[in-house]
Tab-separated table of C-alpha atoms in Angstrom:
chain	number	residue	atom	x	y	z
A	1	MET	CA	9.080	-8.895	26.110
A	2	SER	CA	11.308	-5.785	25.619
A	3	LEU	CA	12.312	-3.546	22.494
A	4	ALA	CA	15.523	-4.991	23.449
A	5	THR	CA	14.380	-8.681	22.995
A	6	TYR	CA	13.190	-8.138	19.519
A	7	ALA	CA	16.160	-6.258	18.771
A	8	ASP	CA	18.356	-9.314	19.414
A	9	GLN	CA	15.402	-11.444	17.419
A	10	PHE	CA	16.104	-9.179	14.346
A	11	ARG	CA	19.564	-9.804	14.676
A	12	ARG	CA	19.320	-13.490	14.816
A	13	LEU	CA	17.275	-14.044	11.740
A	14	LYS	CA	18.013	-16.805	9.645
A	15	VAL	CA	19.503	-15.420	6.962
A	16	ASN	CA	21.616	-16.656	3.808
A	17	VAL	CA	24.910	-14.681	3.473
A	18	ALA	CA	27.302	-15.948	0.487
A	19	HIS	CA	30.149	-14.083	-0.950
A	20	GLY	CA	29.424	-11.517	1.950
A	21	ARG	CA	26.040	-10.556	0.788
A	22	ALA	CA	23.318	-11.392	2.614
A	23	SER	CA	20.017	-12.574	1.093
A	24	PRO	CA	17.603	-9.635	0.942
A	25	HIS	CA	14.197	-11.144	0.953
A	26	LYS	CA	13.218	-11.304	4.913
A	27	ILE	CA	15.294	-8.182	5.333
A	28	CYS	CA	12.950	-6.418	2.789
A	29	MET	CA	10.000	-7.983	4.188
A	30	LEU	CA	10.570	-6.528	7.489
A	31	LEU	CA	11.415	-3.333	6.034
A	32	ALA	CA	7.946	-3.416	4.289
A	33	VAL	CA	6.385	-4.138	7.750
A	34	LEU	CA	8.045	-1.285	9.458
A	35	ASP	CA	6.832	0.940	6.346
A	36	LEU	CA	3.216	0.053	7.216
A	37	ALA	CA	3.605	1.115	10.805
A	38	ARG	CA	5.774	4.436	10.325
A	39	GLY	CA	3.107	5.499	7.588
A	40	GLY	CA	0.246	4.469	10.070
A	41	ALA	CA	-0.958	1.727	8.147
A	42	LEU	CA	-0.406	-1.465	10.572
A	43	THR	CA	-3.533	-0.255	12.888
A	44	GLU	CA	-4.447	-4.283	13.681
A	45	ASN	CA	-2.212	-7.037	14.265
A	46	ARG	CA	-2.900	-8.767	10.731
A	47	ILE	CA	-0.213	-8.562	7.849
A	48	GLU	CA	-2.093	-9.214	4.465
A	49	TYR	CA	-0.262	-10.744	1.544
A	50	ALA	CA	-1.836	-7.945	-0.231
A	51	PRO	CA	-0.638	-4.782	-2.344
A	52	PRO	CA	0.290	-2.617	0.795
A	53	LEU	CA	2.795	-4.887	1.929
A	54	LEU	CA	4.161	-6.031	-1.233
A	55	GLU	CA	4.601	-2.867	-3.013
A	56	ARG	CA	6.705	-1.704	-0.245
A	57	TYR	CA	8.419	-4.854	-0.293
A	58	ALA	CA	9.154	-4.741	-4.312
A	59	MET	CA	10.376	-1.143	-3.658
A	60	TYR	CA	13.209	-2.224	-1.160
A	61	PHE	CA	13.768	-5.319	-2.953
A	62	ASN	CA	14.578	-3.644	-6.366
A	63	ALA	CA	16.926	-1.278	-4.575
A	64	VAL	CA	19.289	-3.900	-3.912
A	65	ARG	CA	18.418	-6.989	-6.243
A	66	GLY	CA	21.112	-8.929	-7.792
A	67	PRO	CA	21.357	-10.333	-11.320
A	68	GLY	CA	20.048	-13.622	-10.049
A	69	ASP	CA	17.630	-12.544	-7.279
A	70	HIS	CA	13.850	-13.054	-7.805
A	71	PRO	CA	11.852	-11.020	-5.439
A	72	ASN	CA	9.528	-14.144	-4.623
A	73	PRO	CA	7.573	-12.192	-1.746
A	74	TYR	CA	5.592	-15.194	-0.840
A	75	PHE	CA	8.997	-17.095	0.455
A	76	PRO	CA	10.095	-14.512	3.091
A	77	PHE	CA	6.457	-14.040	3.888
A	78	PHE	CA	6.392	-17.702	4.935
A	79	HIS	CA	9.814	-18.477	6.094
A	80	LEU	CA	9.811	-15.229	8.629
A	81	ALA	CA	7.574	-17.658	10.561
A	82	GLY	CA	10.717	-20.197	11.209
A	83	SER	CA	13.066	-20.571	13.911
A	84	LEU	CA	15.830	-18.054	14.526
A	85	ARG	CA	19.500	-18.918	14.276
A	86	GLY	CA	20.538	-20.338	17.711
A	87	GLY	CA	16.810	-21.542	18.102
A	88	GLY	CA	13.862	-20.171	19.679
A	89	ASP	CA	10.548	-19.102	18.192
A	90	SER	CA	9.825	-16.392	15.493
A	91	PHE	CA	7.897	-13.343	16.276
A	92	TRP	CA	5.954	-13.874	12.964
A	93	HIS	CA	2.878	-16.289	13.068
A	94	LEU	CA	1.018	-17.484	10.098
A	95	GLN	CA	-2.645	-18.157	10.240
A	96	PRO	CA	-4.176	-20.620	7.627
A	97	ARG	CA	-7.581	-19.949	5.991
A	98	PRO	CA	-10.633	-21.829	7.366
A	99	GLY	CA	-10.941	-25.289	6.111
A	100	ARG	CA	-6.983	-25.218	4.790
A	101	GLU	CA	-5.419	-26.010	8.296
A	102	SER	CA	-4.563	-29.455	7.069
A	103	VAL	CA	-3.100	-28.312	4.068
A	104	PHE	CA	-0.999	-25.549	5.705
A	105	GLU	CA	0.156	-28.073	8.390
A	106	SER	CA	1.987	-29.919	5.240
A	107	MET	CA	3.388	-27.274	3.937
A	108	SER	CA	6.937	-26.803	4.314
A	109	THR	CA	7.430	-23.699	2.127
A	110	ALA	CA	5.656	-21.671	-0.466
A	111	ARG	CA	6.646	-21.943	-3.836
A	112	THR	CA	3.922	-19.786	-5.738
A	113	ALA	CA	1.819	-16.683	-4.780
A	114	ARG	CA	-1.283	-18.400	-5.211
A	115	GLN	CA	-0.363	-21.406	-2.708
A	116	MET	CA	-0.064	-18.644	-0.299
A	117	THR	CA	-3.240	-16.642	-1.064
A	118	GLU	CA	-5.098	-20.173	-1.136
A	119	ASN	CA	-3.821	-21.457	1.969
A	120	ILE	CA	-2.566	-18.797	4.015
A	121	ASP	CA	-5.119	-15.738	5.661
A	122	HIS	CA	-2.615	-13.388	6.936
A	123	ALA	CA	0.537	-13.082	9.225
A	124	ARG	CA	0.519	-11.853	12.692
A	125	LEU	CA	3.369	-10.599	14.864
A	126	ASP	CA	3.833	-11.147	18.756
A	127	THR	CA	1.367	-9.012	20.494
A	128	GLU	CA	4.401	-7.396	22.391
A	129	LEU	CA	6.139	-6.350	19.101
A	130	PHE	CA	2.783	-5.237	17.389
A	131	GLU	CA	2.325	-2.665	20.429
A	132	LEU	CA	5.609	-1.574	20.111
A	133	LEU	CA	5.454	-0.890	16.478
A	134	GLN	CA	2.696	1.650	17.162
A	135	ASP	CA	5.489	4.044	18.484
A	136	GLU	CA	7.473	5.363	15.763
A	137	ARG	CA	10.816	5.591	18.392
A	138	ALA	CA	10.411	1.438	18.529
A	139	VAL	CA	10.212	1.510	14.460
A	140	ASP	CA	13.143	3.655	13.771
A	141	ALA	CA	15.047	1.567	16.677
A	142	LEU	CA	14.503	-1.630	14.974
A	143	SER	CA	15.113	-0.347	11.398
A	144	ALA	CA	18.449	0.815	13.045
A	145	VAL	CA	18.999	-2.658	14.076
A	146	LEU	CA	18.464	-4.218	10.663
A	147	ALA	CA	20.890	-1.527	9.341
A	148	GLU	CA	23.458	-2.291	11.770
A	149	THR	CA	23.295	-6.043	11.152
A	150	TRP	CA	22.763	-6.510	7.796
A	151	PHE	CA	23.408	-3.392	5.178
A	152	ASP	CA	27.071	-3.916	5.976
A	153	ARG	CA	26.561	-7.455	4.026
A	154	GLY	CA	25.942	-6.147	0.610
A	155	LEU	CA	22.868	-4.402	1.116
A	156	ARG	CA	24.006	-0.934	2.151
A	157	ASP	CA	21.671	0.741	-0.744
A	158	LEU	CA	18.982	-0.167	1.694
A	159	ASP	CA	19.985	2.309	4.133
A	160	ALA	CA	19.524	5.096	1.615
A	161	VAL	CA	16.415	3.914	0.751
A	162	VAL	CA	14.626	3.806	4.252
A	163	GLY	CA	16.093	7.473	4.641
A	164	ARG	CA	13.851	8.285	1.774
A	165	THR	CA	10.950	6.954	2.702
A	166	ARG	CA	10.870	8.045	5.837
A	167	GLN	CA	9.776	11.178	4.705
A	168	ILE	CA	7.120	9.647	2.786
A	169	ASN	CA	6.054	7.636	5.576
A	170	HIS	CA	5.382	10.742	7.741
A	171	TYR	CA	2.951	12.511	5.489
A	172	GLU	CA	1.381	9.304	4.853
A	173	ARG	CA	0.782	9.055	8.480
A	174	ALA	CA	-0.550	12.798	8.474
A	175	LEU	CA	-2.954	12.228	5.804
A	176	ARG	CA	-4.269	8.867	7.843
A	177	THR	CA	-4.542	10.321	11.371
A	178	SER	CA	-5.078	14.207	11.174
A	179	ASN	CA	-8.316	15.897	12.352
A	180	SER	CA	-7.922	18.464	9.533
A	181	PRO	CA	-6.131	16.683	6.322
A	182	ALA	CA	-7.404	19.530	4.283
A	183	LEU	CA	-4.561	21.609	6.114
A	184	ILE	CA	-1.600	19.086	5.800
A	185	ALA	CA	-0.494	20.369	2.571
A	186	ALA	CA	0.499	23.730	4.421
A	187	GLU	CA	3.707	21.628	5.382
A	188	ALA	CA	4.658	22.060	1.790
A	189	ALA	CA	5.914	18.854	1.621
A	190	PRO	CA	7.892	17.991	-1.967
A	191	SER	CA	5.635	16.182	-4.703
A	192	TYR	CA	8.221	13.178	-4.615
A	193	VAL	CA	6.899	13.167	-0.567
A	194	ARG	CA	3.255	13.825	-1.153
A	195	ASP	CA	2.572	12.000	-4.268
A	196	PRO	CA	3.597	8.511	-2.921
A	197	ALA	CA	1.918	9.088	0.347
A	198	PHE	CA	-1.331	10.150	-1.348
A	199	ARG	CA	-1.353	7.394	-3.955
A	200	ARG	CA	-0.755	4.747	-0.972
A	201	VAL	CA	-3.671	5.892	0.897
A	202	VAL	CA	-6.175	7.084	-1.689
A	203	THR	CA	-5.880	3.527	-3.477
A	204	GLU	CA	-5.969	1.452	-0.451
A	205	ILE	CA	-9.293	3.437	0.744
A	206	TYR	CA	-10.699	2.101	-2.397
A	207	ASP	CA	-9.188	-1.416	-2.082
A	208	PHE	CA	-7.529	-0.835	-5.398
A	209	ARG	CA	-10.585	-0.606	-7.226
A	210	CYS	CA	-11.362	1.972	-9.727
A	211	ALA	CA	-14.219	4.390	-9.030
A	212	ALA	CA	-15.411	4.285	-12.547
A	213	THR	CA	-15.067	1.079	-13.953
A	214	GLY	CA	-15.226	-1.135	-10.713
A	215	LEU	CA	-11.809	-2.778	-12.320
A	216	ARG	CA	-9.675	-4.439	-9.782
A	217	LEU	CA	-6.494	-5.688	-11.186
A	218	VAL	CA	-3.788	-6.743	-9.009
A	219	LEU	CA	-0.711	-8.778	-10.332
A	220	PRO	CA	1.007	-11.230	-7.681
A	221	ASP	CA	3.972	-8.974	-7.024
A	222	GLY	CA	1.391	-6.490	-5.409
A	223	ALA	CA	1.246	-4.218	-8.188
A	224	ALA	CA	-2.245	-2.504	-8.919
A	225	MET	CA	-3.489	-1.007	-11.947
A	226	VAL	CA	-5.094	2.092	-10.531
A	227	GLU	CA	-4.048	5.707	-9.569
A	228	ALA	CA	-4.479	8.420	-7.066
A	229	ALA	CA	-6.260	11.166	-8.967
A	230	HIS	CA	-7.120	14.713	-7.124
A	231	ILE	CA	-10.867	15.560	-7.388
A	232	HIS	CA	-9.898	19.240	-7.187
A	233	PRO	CA	-6.669	19.565	-8.431
A	234	PHE	CA	-3.724	20.047	-5.829
A	235	SER	CA	-2.235	22.727	-8.092
A	236	GLU	CA	-5.408	24.682	-7.520
A	237	ALA	CA	-6.622	23.236	-4.036
A	238	ALA	CA	-3.462	22.578	-2.590
A	239	ASP	CA	-5.519	19.970	-0.725
A	240	ASP	CA	-4.037	15.993	-0.226
A	241	ASP	CA	-7.176	15.331	2.048
A	242	PRO	CA	-7.796	11.669	0.966
A	243	ARG	CA	-11.458	12.528	0.587
A	244	ASN	CA	-10.146	14.879	-2.404
A	245	GLY	CA	-9.041	11.690	-3.805
A	246	LEU	CA	-10.344	8.751	-6.286
A	247	ALA	CA	-8.750	5.835	-7.309
A	248	LEU	CA	-8.789	5.264	-11.439
A	249	THR	CA	-7.355	3.536	-13.802
A	250	PRO	CA	-5.143	5.547	-15.841
A	251	ASP	CA	-7.577	5.918	-19.009
A	252	MET	CA	-10.338	7.389	-16.177
A	253	HIS	CA	-7.850	9.578	-14.721
A	254	TRP	CA	-7.008	11.151	-17.795
A	255	ALA	CA	-10.649	11.390	-18.588
A	256	LEU	CA	-11.378	13.324	-15.156
A	257	ASP	CA	-8.376	15.494	-15.489
A	258	ARG	CA	-9.533	16.515	-18.951
A	259	HIS	CA	-13.050	17.453	-17.858
A	260	LEU	CA	-14.745	14.628	-19.529
A	261	ILE	CA	-16.162	12.946	-16.484
A	262	ALA	CA	-16.813	13.924	-12.762
A	263	PRO	CA	-18.475	12.502	-9.824
A	264	ASP	CA	-21.984	14.502	-8.531
A	265	THR	CA	-23.117	15.109	-5.189
A	266	ASP	CA	-24.961	11.986	-5.323
A	267	PHE	CA	-21.913	10.015	-5.934
A	268	ARG	CA	-23.041	9.258	-9.564
A	269	TRP	CA	-21.212	9.969	-12.638
A	270	ARG	CA	-21.799	12.659	-14.923
A	271	VAL	CA	-20.293	12.910	-18.282
A	272	SER	CA	-19.159	16.103	-20.580
A	273	SER	CA	-21.821	17.206	-23.226
A	274	SER	CA	-18.659	17.496	-25.538
A	275	LEU	CA	-18.889	13.632	-25.910
A	276	ASP	CA	-21.026	12.859	-28.831
A	277	ARG	CA	-23.070	9.986	-27.341
A	278	ARG	CA	-23.520	8.582	-31.145
A	279	ILE	CA	-19.929	7.583	-31.614
A	280	PRO	CA	-19.043	4.377	-30.388
A	281	ASP	CA	-15.295	5.190	-29.530
A	282	TYR	CA	-16.955	7.143	-26.734
A	283	ARG	CA	-18.863	4.643	-25.107
A	284	VAL	CA	-16.552	3.810	-22.452
A	285	LEU	CA	-17.096	7.249	-21.071
A	286	THR	CA	-20.788	8.058	-22.194
A	287	GLU	CA	-22.127	4.912	-20.898
A	288	LEU	CA	-20.792	6.130	-17.148
A	289	GLU	CA	-23.773	8.726	-17.159
A	290	GLY	CA	-25.903	8.274	-14.073
A	291	LYS	CA	-23.776	5.366	-12.949
A	292	PRO	CA	-22.832	5.189	-9.307
A	293	LEU	CA	-19.593	5.482	-8.224
A	294	PHE	CA	-17.529	2.508	-6.700
A	295	LEU	CA	-16.954	3.942	-3.096
A	296	PRO	CA	-14.988	3.081	-0.039
A	297	ARG	CA	-16.451	0.797	2.775
A	298	ASP	CA	-15.927	3.389	5.055
A	299	ALA	CA	-18.417	6.277	4.764
A	300	ARG	CA	-16.034	8.628	6.274
A	301	MET	CA	-13.965	8.745	3.348
A	302	TYR	CA	-16.521	9.249	0.636
A	303	PRO	CA	-15.549	12.218	-1.759
A	304	LYS	CA	-15.854	15.365	-0.146
A	305	ARG	CA	-18.680	17.730	-1.159
A	306	GLU	CA	-16.435	20.968	-1.783
A	307	ALA	CA	-13.971	18.963	-4.318
A	308	ILE	CA	-17.116	17.665	-6.201
A	309	GLU	CA	-18.967	20.974	-6.375
A	310	TRP	CA	-15.722	22.733	-7.595
A	311	TRP	CA	-15.489	19.750	-10.367
A	312	LEU	CA	-19.094	20.024	-11.544
A	313	ALA	CA	-18.620	23.550	-12.136
A	314	VAL	CA	-15.755	22.976	-14.667
A	315	LEU	CA	-17.628	20.075	-16.330
A	316	LEU	CA	-21.129	22.040	-16.809
A	317	ARG	CA	-19.609	25.438	-17.839
């Protein structure tokens, strides 16, 4: 199937329009998928109901939500699989979890995030559409179709958001795909582009789990309680290589920035001698001494030695 075929299908989405305003749910979910593709994060035909998708969906939805709108991302995730306006099958297909096929077949809608995650493993696109989305020109063309069809129906603010996020997507793709990610900062991207792109890549590498405590707290809307911390600060190294990053909860990020904790080259935590081990209030940090980091599944993305050695030199001064 051609790009023109999918452009036509995007125009024929079943979207409620009331008082000249289109319901934003399906549009925002598709924009989130296109955002994943443009940022280099859609590398397999498997769209999970998880933070990488849901955070993007929330960003678009919050740009246009009205007083009575509720994000409910499980609703468009489920109903994009329905038929198109005027008939015809959708390009969006849901895969039930093993053993939940009969429950899935009985579902006419999804009413909660729990109902979604318990019964549906992932969504997949038509193979031809997935392959098209590996080409940024096709992603831009389909984004333009959404703009032409739906942004003039009360969703005009989405156009501005798409324009802003395109810069973030380009930097994110560079972080994911560059053979020399340490050199990417030479592009001198502004912080409002660099920061969200670096956060997306690093927190995803660590599966949204704190490298110090192991805490993985993800809310139903996809928000995760981890931040992306530079090991060697960007202000000194100008290095956005994801291997110069750690996913940390805000308190552990604070402790790293203040030279109280640091990883060593054996990927174990070291704690500053300035923290008196006898003081109970410091225990949350002092008990990290010698404990292994929670590391990415992919060993190629482990923290790089040069960054760790710089930080250890600071910690042990």
